[in-house]
XYZ file of N, CA and C in Angstrom:
570
model
N 128.449 -141.796 -130.760
C 127.437 -141.276 -131.652
C 126.807 -140.037 -131.018
N 126.824 -138.915 -131.731
C 126.264 -137.683 -131.180
C 124.871 -137.446 -131.742
N 124.009 -136.923 -130.865
C 122.659 -136.595 -131.305
C 122.659 -135.159 -131.792
N 122.222 -134.952 -133.013
C 122.153 -133.579 -133.498
C 120.751 -133.052 -133.255
N 120.722 -131.793 -132.954
C 119.459 -131.133 -132.678
C 118.840 -130.666 -133.988
N 117.568 -130.919 -134.184
C 116.877 -130.426 -135.367
C 116.751 -128.919 -135.229
N 117.151 -128.170 -136.257
C 117.054 -126.718 -136.131
C 115.600 -126.243 -136.154
N 115.367 -125.202 -135.387
C 114.048 -124.577 -135.351
C 113.930 -123.689 -136.581
N 112.826 -123.796 -137.270
C 112.558 -122.952 -138.435
C 111.539 -121.892 -138.030
N 111.819 -120.631 -138.340
C 110.872 -119.549 -138.054
C 110.393 -118.994 -139.388
N 109.079 -118.860 -139.512
C 108.469 -118.402 -140.762
C 107.257 -117.537 -140.453
N 106.767 -116.798 -141.459
C 105.531 -116.031 -141.248
C 104.344 -116.979 -141.055
N 103.397 -116.554 -140.246
C 102.192 -117.362 -140.012
C 101.349 -117.442 -141.277
N 100.660 -118.562 -141.409
C 99.709 -118.773 -142.501
C 98.331 -118.996 -141.868
N 97.280 -118.747 -142.624
C 95.929 -118.928 -142.073
C 95.716 -120.369 -141.613
N 96.421 -121.307 -142.211
C 96.287 -122.708 -141.791
C 96.892 -122.944 -140.402
N 97.629 -121.960 -139.863
C 98.206 -122.073 -138.520
C 97.222 -121.671 -137.420
N 96.075 -121.120 -137.794
C 95.158 -120.548 -136.800
C 94.784 -121.547 -135.701
N 94.508 -122.776 -136.060
C 94.103 -123.775 -135.055
C 95.244 -124.032 -134.064
N 96.455 -124.193 -134.562
C 97.608 -124.427 -133.677
C 97.876 -123.196 -132.807
N 97.712 -122.000 -133.376
C 97.927 -120.772 -132.602
C 96.862 -120.612 -131.522
N 95.648 -121.045 -131.817
C 94.584 -120.987 -130.799
C 94.946 -121.874 -129.610
N 95.497 -123.044 -129.875
C 95.938 -123.938 -128.795
C 97.103 -123.302 -128.029
N 98.047 -122.747 -128.759
C 99.237 -122.151 -128.157
C 98.886 -120.973 -127.250
N 97.998 -120.102 -127.724
C 97.672 -118.866 -127.010
C 96.332 -118.941 -126.274
N 95.876 -120.115 -125.932
C 94.568 -120.277 -125.276
C 94.427 -119.383 -124.050
N 95.501 -119.177 -123.311
C 95.425 -118.392 -122.073
C 95.475 -116.882 -122.297
N 95.743 -116.424 -123.524
C 95.841 -114.976 -123.753
C 94.823 -114.443 -124.750
N 94.086 -115.313 -125.415
C 93.076 -114.849 -126.363
C 91.855 -114.321 -125.620
N 91.064 -113.518 -126.331
C 89.853 -113.000 -125.686
C 88.908 -114.146 -125.369
N 88.106 -113.923 -124.342
C 87.092 -114.934 -124.018
C 86.066 -114.903 -125.142
N 85.740 -116.034 -125.616
C 84.772 -116.114 -126.705
C 84.660 -117.552 -127.145
N 83.883 -117.740 -128.175
C 83.727 -119.094 -128.705
C 84.992 -119.468 -129.474
N 85.216 -120.755 -129.659
C 86.364 -121.168 -130.478
C 86.325 -120.546 -131.882
N 85.131 -120.405 -132.437
C 84.994 -119.810 -133.768
C 85.423 -118.338 -133.757
N 85.047 -117.605 -132.703
C 85.455 -116.199 -132.600
C 86.968 -116.084 -132.455
N 87.552 -116.957 -131.658
C 89.003 -116.935 -131.478
C 89.720 -117.270 -132.787
N 89.213 -118.256 -133.513
C 89.802 -118.611 -134.809
C 89.701 -117.435 -135.777
N 88.542 -116.779 -135.799
C 88.357 -115.626 -136.687
C 89.322 -114.501 -136.312
N 89.513 -114.267 -135.012
C 90.470 -113.248 -134.561
C 91.871 -113.563 -135.070
N 92.279 -114.811 -134.922
C 93.624 -115.209 -135.347
C 93.788 -115.127 -136.858
N 92.783 -115.561 -137.597
C 92.857 -115.473 -139.060
C 92.951 -114.020 -139.505
N 92.192 -113.138 -138.852
C 92.241 -111.703 -139.164
C 93.635 -111.145 -138.868
N 94.210 -111.540 -137.730
C 95.552 -111.088 -137.353
C 96.595 -111.567 -138.364
N 96.500 -112.816 -138.779
C 97.445 -113.373 -139.750
C 97.366 -112.600 -141.064
N 96.157 -112.346 -141.543
C 95.989 -111.595 -142.790
C 96.469 -110.158 -142.637
N 96.201 -109.555 -141.485
C 96.642 -108.186 -141.213
C 98.170 -108.097 -141.253
N 98.835 -109.069 -140.672
C 100.307 -109.078 -140.658
C 100.871 -109.233 -142.065
N 100.182 -109.993 -142.908
C 100.658 -110.197 -144.278
C 100.595 -108.903 -145.085
N 99.686 -107.994 -144.708
C 99.490 -106.742 -145.445
C 100.286 -105.564 -144.898
N 100.951 -105.712 -143.764
C 101.606 -104.569 -143.116
C 103.076 -104.859 -142.844
N 103.902 -103.836 -143.029
C 105.337 -103.991 -142.769
C 105.685 -103.793 -141.301
N 104.784 -103.185 -140.525
C 105.086 -102.905 -139.114
C 104.644 -104.033 -138.183
N 104.137 -105.126 -138.762
C 103.682 -106.267 -137.957
C 104.178 -107.566 -138.583
N 104.451 -108.520 -137.707
C 104.917 -109.826 -138.184
C 104.498 -110.867 -137.161
N 103.872 -111.907 -137.630
C 103.493 -113.019 -136.760
C 104.419 -114.183 -137.103
N 105.396 -114.399 -136.222
C 106.415 -115.422 -136.446
C 105.977 -116.739 -135.830
N 106.057 -117.791 -136.618
C 105.735 -119.141 -136.157
C 107.021 -119.955 -136.175
N 107.294 -120.621 -135.070
C 108.460 -121.504 -134.981
C 107.999 -122.935 -135.192
N 108.694 -123.630 -136.069
C 108.392 -125.037 -136.337
C 109.568 -125.900 -135.924
N 109.241 -127.044 -135.389
C 110.250 -128.039 -135.046
C 109.714 -129.379 -135.535
N 110.486 -130.069 -136.317
C 110.059 -131.353 -136.892
C 108.736 -131.223 -137.648
N 108.555 -130.088 -138.342
C 107.359 -129.871 -139.151
C 106.105 -129.524 -138.373
N 106.212 -129.326 -137.066
C 105.042 -128.986 -136.244
C 105.196 -127.587 -135.669
N 104.070 -126.882 -135.524
C 104.103 -125.575 -134.866
C 104.516 -125.803 -133.419
N 105.609 -125.160 -133.026
C 106.156 -125.335 -131.676
C 106.007 -124.087 -130.829
N 105.855 -122.936 -131.484
C 105.732 -121.675 -130.759
C 105.448 -120.547 -131.725
N 105.186 -119.367 -131.161
C 104.913 -118.200 -131.996
C 105.078 -116.938 -131.168
N 105.244 -115.821 -131.880
C 105.297 -114.502 -131.253
C 104.742 -113.489 -132.255
N 103.964 -112.537 -131.760
C 103.452 -111.443 -132.582
C 104.370 -110.251 -132.383
N 104.883 -109.690 -133.470
C 105.801 -108.555 -133.409
C 105.136 -107.321 -133.991
N 105.285 -106.201 -133.290
C 104.658 -104.951 -133.717
C 105.639 -103.808 -133.528
N 105.943 -103.110 -134.611
C 106.786 -101.921 -134.545
C 105.885 -100.772 -134.107
N 106.071 -100.319 -132.892
C 105.193 -99.314 -132.298
C 106.037 -98.379 -131.437
N 105.459 -97.829 -130.393
C 106.201 -97.021 -129.430
C 106.173 -97.736 -128.083
N 107.107 -97.364 -127.198
C 107.168 -98.034 -125.900
C 105.829 -97.927 -125.177
N 105.255 -96.731 -125.142
C 103.891 -96.518 -124.633
C 103.274 -95.403 -125.470
N 102.021 -95.090 -125.204
C 101.383 -93.983 -125.908
C 101.960 -92.643 -125.461
N 102.606 -92.614 -124.296
C 103.231 -91.387 -123.797
C 104.718 -91.336 -124.101
N 105.390 -92.479 -124.075
C 106.817 -92.561 -124.379
C 106.941 -93.016 -125.829
N 107.259 -92.081 -126.707
C 107.227 -92.351 -128.138
C 108.518 -92.957 -128.686
N 109.320 -93.546 -127.811
C 110.530 -94.253 -128.237
C 110.124 -95.423 -129.139
N 110.621 -95.452 -130.394
C 110.278 -96.582 -131.268
C 110.688 -97.905 -130.614
N 109.780 -98.862 -130.660
C 109.977 -100.140 -129.971
C 109.325 -101.262 -130.764
N 109.994 -102.379 -130.839
C 109.339 -103.578 -131.360
C 108.803 -104.320 -130.149
N 107.504 -104.461 -130.118
C 106.836 -105.158 -129.027
C 106.664 -106.620 -129.427
N 107.267 -107.509 -128.668
C 107.143 -108.955 -128.893
C 106.021 -109.445 -127.983
N 104.842 -109.611 -128.562
C 103.638 -109.935 -127.798
C 103.469 -111.451 -127.680
N 103.334 -111.909 -126.458
C 103.031 -113.310 -126.148
C 103.941 -114.324 -126.834
N 105.256 -114.223 -126.604
C 106.114 -115.296 -127.118
C 105.816 -116.570 -126.321
N 105.235 -117.542 -126.986
C 104.830 -118.789 -126.326
C 105.469 -119.987 -127.020
N 105.783 -120.991 -126.229
C 106.301 -122.264 -126.738
C 105.433 -123.368 -126.140
N 104.977 -124.282 -126.978
C 104.193 -125.408 -126.466
C 105.052 -126.233 -125.509
N 104.458 -126.733 -124.418
C 105.230 -127.446 -123.391
C 106.115 -128.574 -123.930
N 105.620 -129.332 -124.885
C 106.409 -130.463 -125.385
C 107.630 -130.035 -126.211
N 107.723 -128.733 -126.545
C 108.857 -128.239 -127.330
C 109.793 -127.339 -126.519
N 109.544 -127.203 -125.231
C 110.381 -126.323 -124.417
C 111.776 -126.914 -124.244
N 112.726 -126.006 -124.010
C 114.144 -126.351 -123.799
C 114.777 -127.015 -125.024
N 114.271 -126.579 -126.189
C 114.825 -127.107 -127.444
C 115.197 -125.976 -128.400
N 115.287 -124.750 -127.867
C 115.724 -123.622 -128.689
C 114.615 -122.838 -129.358
N 113.361 -123.191 -129.102
C 112.239 -122.518 -129.759
C 112.103 -121.077 -129.266
N 112.142 -120.877 -127.955
C 112.038 -119.521 -127.404
C 113.172 -118.632 -127.885
N 114.371 -119.184 -127.932
C 115.526 -118.427 -128.422
C 115.322 -118.036 -129.883
N 114.813 -118.962 -130.692
C 114.562 -118.670 -132.106
C 113.506 -117.579 -132.265
N 112.466 -117.603 -131.428
C 111.422 -116.576 -131.505
C 111.967 -115.201 -131.126
N 112.764 -115.144 -130.063
C 113.313 -113.853 -129.645
C 114.395 -113.379 -130.614
N 115.075 -114.314 -131.282
C 116.004 -113.943 -132.345
C 115.229 -113.310 -133.501
N 114.071 -113.863 -133.823
C 113.221 -113.292 -134.875
C 112.771 -111.885 -134.488
N 112.448 -111.681 -133.208
C 112.044 -110.347 -132.736
C 113.194 -109.358 -132.886
N 114.391 -109.788 -132.526
C 115.566 -108.923 -132.622
C 115.885 -108.608 -134.082
N 115.816 -109.621 -134.935
C 116.053 -109.413 -136.368
C 115.025 -108.443 -136.953
N 113.753 -108.597 -136.578
C 112.687 -107.709 -137.048
C 112.984 -106.275 -136.620
N 113.402 -106.078 -135.367
C 113.739 -104.737 -134.876
C 114.905 -104.153 -135.671
N 115.918 -104.958 -135.915
C 117.075 -104.484 -136.681
C 116.669 -104.083 -138.096
N 115.845 -104.893 -138.749
C 115.387 -104.577 -140.104
C 114.539 -103.310 -140.138
N 113.808 -103.052 -139.051
C 112.957 -101.867 -138.964
C 113.750 -100.642 -138.501
N 115.008 -100.839 -138.102
C 115.824 -99.733 -137.608
C 115.422 -99.280 -136.215
N 114.915 -100.202 -135.416
C 114.421 -99.899 -134.074
C 115.425 -100.412 -133.049
N 115.772 -99.552 -132.087
C 116.820 -99.880 -131.116
C 116.318 -100.600 -129.867
N 114.999 -100.692 -129.675
C 114.461 -101.285 -128.444
C 113.481 -102.409 -128.768
N 113.612 -103.509 -128.032
C 112.650 -104.611 -128.095
C 112.043 -104.733 -126.702
N 110.731 -104.845 -126.636
C 110.032 -105.020 -125.356
C 109.165 -106.269 -125.457
N 108.959 -106.913 -124.328
C 108.102 -108.094 -124.301
C 107.448 -108.194 -122.935
N 106.545 -109.117 -122.801
C 105.883 -109.343 -121.513
C 105.722 -110.839 -121.316
N 105.837 -111.245 -120.087
C 105.593 -112.638 -119.712
C 104.632 -112.608 -118.531
N 103.782 -113.600 -118.441
C 102.840 -113.668 -117.319
C 103.623 -113.642 -116.007
N 103.134 -112.865 -115.058
C 103.812 -112.752 -113.762
C 103.970 -114.119 -113.102
N 103.041 -115.017 -113.363
C 103.072 -116.344 -112.740
C 104.028 -117.317 -113.443
N 104.554 -116.920 -114.599
C 105.429 -117.814 -115.359
C 106.890 -117.585 -114.990
N 107.324 -118.315 -113.996
C 108.696 -118.164 -113.494
C 109.732 -118.470 -114.578
N 109.526 -119.553 -115.324
C 110.475 -119.919 -116.379
C 110.567 -118.837 -117.454
N 109.413 -118.331 -117.890
C 109.417 -117.300 -118.935
C 110.105 -116.032 -118.444
N 109.846 -115.634 -117.212
C 110.478 -114.426 -116.682
C 111.983 -114.607 -116.520
N 112.413 -115.770 -116.109
C 113.858 -116.043 -116.010
C 114.503 -116.035 -117.389
N 113.822 -116.624 -118.365
C 114.334 -116.644 -119.733
C 114.511 -115.218 -120.246
N 113.494 -114.377 -120.045
C 113.580 -112.985 -120.508
C 114.697 -112.239 -119.780
N 114.865 -112.488 -118.502
C 115.942 -111.836 -117.743
C 117.309 -112.245 -118.291
N 117.460 -113.512 -118.653
C 118.738 -113.973 -119.228
C 119.029 -113.289 -120.561
N 117.996 -112.832 -121.253
C 118.167 -112.140 -122.533
C 118.305 -110.624 -122.357
N 118.472 -110.148 -121.131
C 118.686 -108.725 -120.802
C 117.413 -107.911 -120.644
N 116.244 -108.535 -120.676
C 115.008 -107.784 -120.458
C 114.864 -107.496 -118.971
N 114.552 -106.240 -118.645
C 114.349 -105.847 -117.252
C 112.903 -105.405 -117.067
N 112.349 -105.567 -115.870
C 110.968 -105.131 -115.624
C 110.835 -103.617 -115.809
N 109.788 -103.204 -116.506
C 109.517 -101.790 -116.735
C 108.206 -101.344 -116.096
N 107.269 -102.255 -115.978
C 105.947 -101.909 -115.452
C 105.231 -103.192 -115.050
N 104.166 -103.029 -114.297
C 103.281 -104.142 -113.993
C 101.951 -103.834 -114.657
N 101.534 -104.669 -115.564
C 100.266 -104.504 -116.257
C 99.205 -105.250 -115.467
N 98.168 -104.545 -115.100
C 97.069 -105.170 -114.360
C 95.778 -104.986 -115.153
N 94.899 -105.949 -115.063
C 93.628 -105.888 -115.775
C 92.519 -106.382 -114.860
N 91.333 -105.822 -115.038
C 90.156 -106.242 -114.270
C 88.913 -105.925 -115.087
N 87.837 -106.615 -114.779
C 86.559 -106.328 -115.427
C 86.115 -104.923 -115.028
N 85.604 -104.175 -115.981
C 85.137 -102.817 -115.715
C 84.135 -102.803 -114.568
N 83.229 -103.786 -114.545
C 82.211 -103.828 -113.487
C 82.849 -104.024 -112.112
N 83.934 -104.800 -112.039
C 84.611 -105.015 -110.754
C 85.272 -103.725 -110.269
N 85.905 -102.997 -111.194
C 86.536 -101.725 -110.820
C 85.465 -100.739 -110.366
N 84.337 -100.677 -111.102
C 83.250 -99.755 -110.733
C 82.731 -100.080 -109.341
N 82.535 -101.357 -109.039
C 82.030 -101.758 -107.722
C 82.995 -101.333 -106.619
N 84.285 -101.533 -106.833
C 85.285 -101.137 -105.823
C 85.321 -99.626 -105.659
N 85.266 -98.900 -106.775
C 85.284 -97.433 -106.687
C 84.049 -96.917 -105.961
N 82.896 -97.509 -106.256
C 81.656 -97.083 -105.601
C 81.713 -97.335 -104.105
N 82.233 -98.491 -103.693
C 82.300 -98.783 -102.257
C 83.310 -97.869 -101.573
N 84.396 -97.543 -102.251
C 85.392 -96.623 -101.667
C 84.806 -95.220 -101.545
N 84.054 -94.809 -102.569
C 83.477 -93.472 -102.561
C 82.469 -93.330 -101.430
N 81.624 -94.359 -101.224
C 80.623 -94.261 -100.159
C 81.289 -94.271 -98.788
N 82.349 -95.067 -98.608
C 83.019 -95.065 -97.302
C 83.776 -93.761 -97.095
N 84.316 -93.184 -98.166
C 84.996 -91.884 -98.052
C 83.982 -90.808 -97.700
N 82.803 -90.869 -98.332
C 81.757 -89.891 -98.038
C 81.323 -89.991 -96.581
N 81.152 -91.234 -96.103
C 80.732 -91.416 -94.713
C 81.789 -90.877 -93.769
N 83.057 -91.202 -94.030
C 84.135 -90.695 -93.177
C 84.195 -89.179 -93.257
N 84.044 -88.655 -94.478
C 84.097 -87.210 -94.665
C 82.967 -86.508 -93.941
N 81.748 -87.050 -93.988
C 80.623 -86.398 -93.316
C 80.781 -86.487 -91.806
N 81.369 -87.598 -91.314
C 81.639 -87.687 -89.875
C 82.642 -86.623 -89.459
N 83.629 -86.395 -90.287
C 84.643 -85.387 -89.996
C 84.002 -83.996 -89.957
N 83.123 -83.702 -90.903
C 82.428 -82.409 -90.921
C 81.579 -82.265 -89.667
N 80.887 -83.328 -89.270
C 80.074 -83.281 -88.050
C 80.933 -82.946 -86.838
N 82.123 -83.535 -86.751
C 83.020 -83.260 -85.624
C 83.467 -81.803 -85.624
N 83.797 -81.274 -86.788
C 84.238 -79.870 -86.883
C 83.106 -78.942 -86.462
N 81.898 -79.215 -86.956
C 80.755 -78.369 -86.592
C 80.473 -78.449 -85.097
N 80.565 -79.654 -84.519
C 80.341 -79.814 -83.080
C 81.389 -79.042 -82.296
N 82.636 -79.092 -82.719
C 83.704 -78.358 -82.024
C 83.453 -76.861 -82.103
N 83.001 -76.372 -83.241
C 82.708 -74.937 -83.375
C 81.556 -74.535 -82.458
N 80.515 -75.389 -82.422
C 79.382 -75.082 -81.538
C 79.844 -75.011 -80.094
N 80.682 -76.009 -79.709
C 81.194 -76.031 -78.332
C 81.998 -74.765 -78.057
N 82.793 -74.358 -79.035
C 83.604 -73.152 -78.863
C 82.730 -71.922 -78.706
N 81.654 -71.813 -79.496
C 80.753 -70.664 -79.393
C 80.023 -70.674 -78.065
N 79.621 -71.880 -77.621
C 78.917 -71.968 -76.339
C 79.834 -71.539 -75.204
N 81.104 -71.933 -75.268
C 82.053 -71.548 -74.219
C 82.286 -70.045 -74.224
N 82.339 -69.413 -75.399
C 82.552 -67.965 -75.490
C 81.317 -67.228 -74.977
N 80.121 -67.737 -75.278
C 78.884 -67.082 -74.865
C 78.679 -67.150 -73.366
N 79.206 -68.118 -72.671
C 78.951 -68.217 -71.244
C 79.885 -67.451 -70.435
């Protein structure tokens, strides 16, 4: 007796998916109240329904939301204007992993790119997610950049401390140059 695998179904997101998507993307949503996060997701779902350059794909397995990916037809970067479908946060709930959900989501991304006439698909996985990075590598994705983020106040504090230490080092250097010149003038005068 062979066990058949239930096929993964991929469909556009509905506003009723917002709660499941909030659970799925808990680690990537903005910090805020659950209500703010739900409102963000509902707005995104409605926005995708109104635009041809965006698609929020939801993967279902056995009638349950198992994963999702946000697709955006954009450019590789604001400087590199190569048309690109950006597959943002392809996530699969832990209990549905290794059942074809991630493959179905990335297939949806590839299909979306083909329908849009776009030759490049880009995605990102958390640096700490070894499984996700290996999965993307198996699909031919190669590292292009390292995205780093920090609180503005933390960056300002570091820049301020670097600037003050640079100023101190710089003023010490000027003092040494002036002292050397004085010594040189004193030696010439004697």
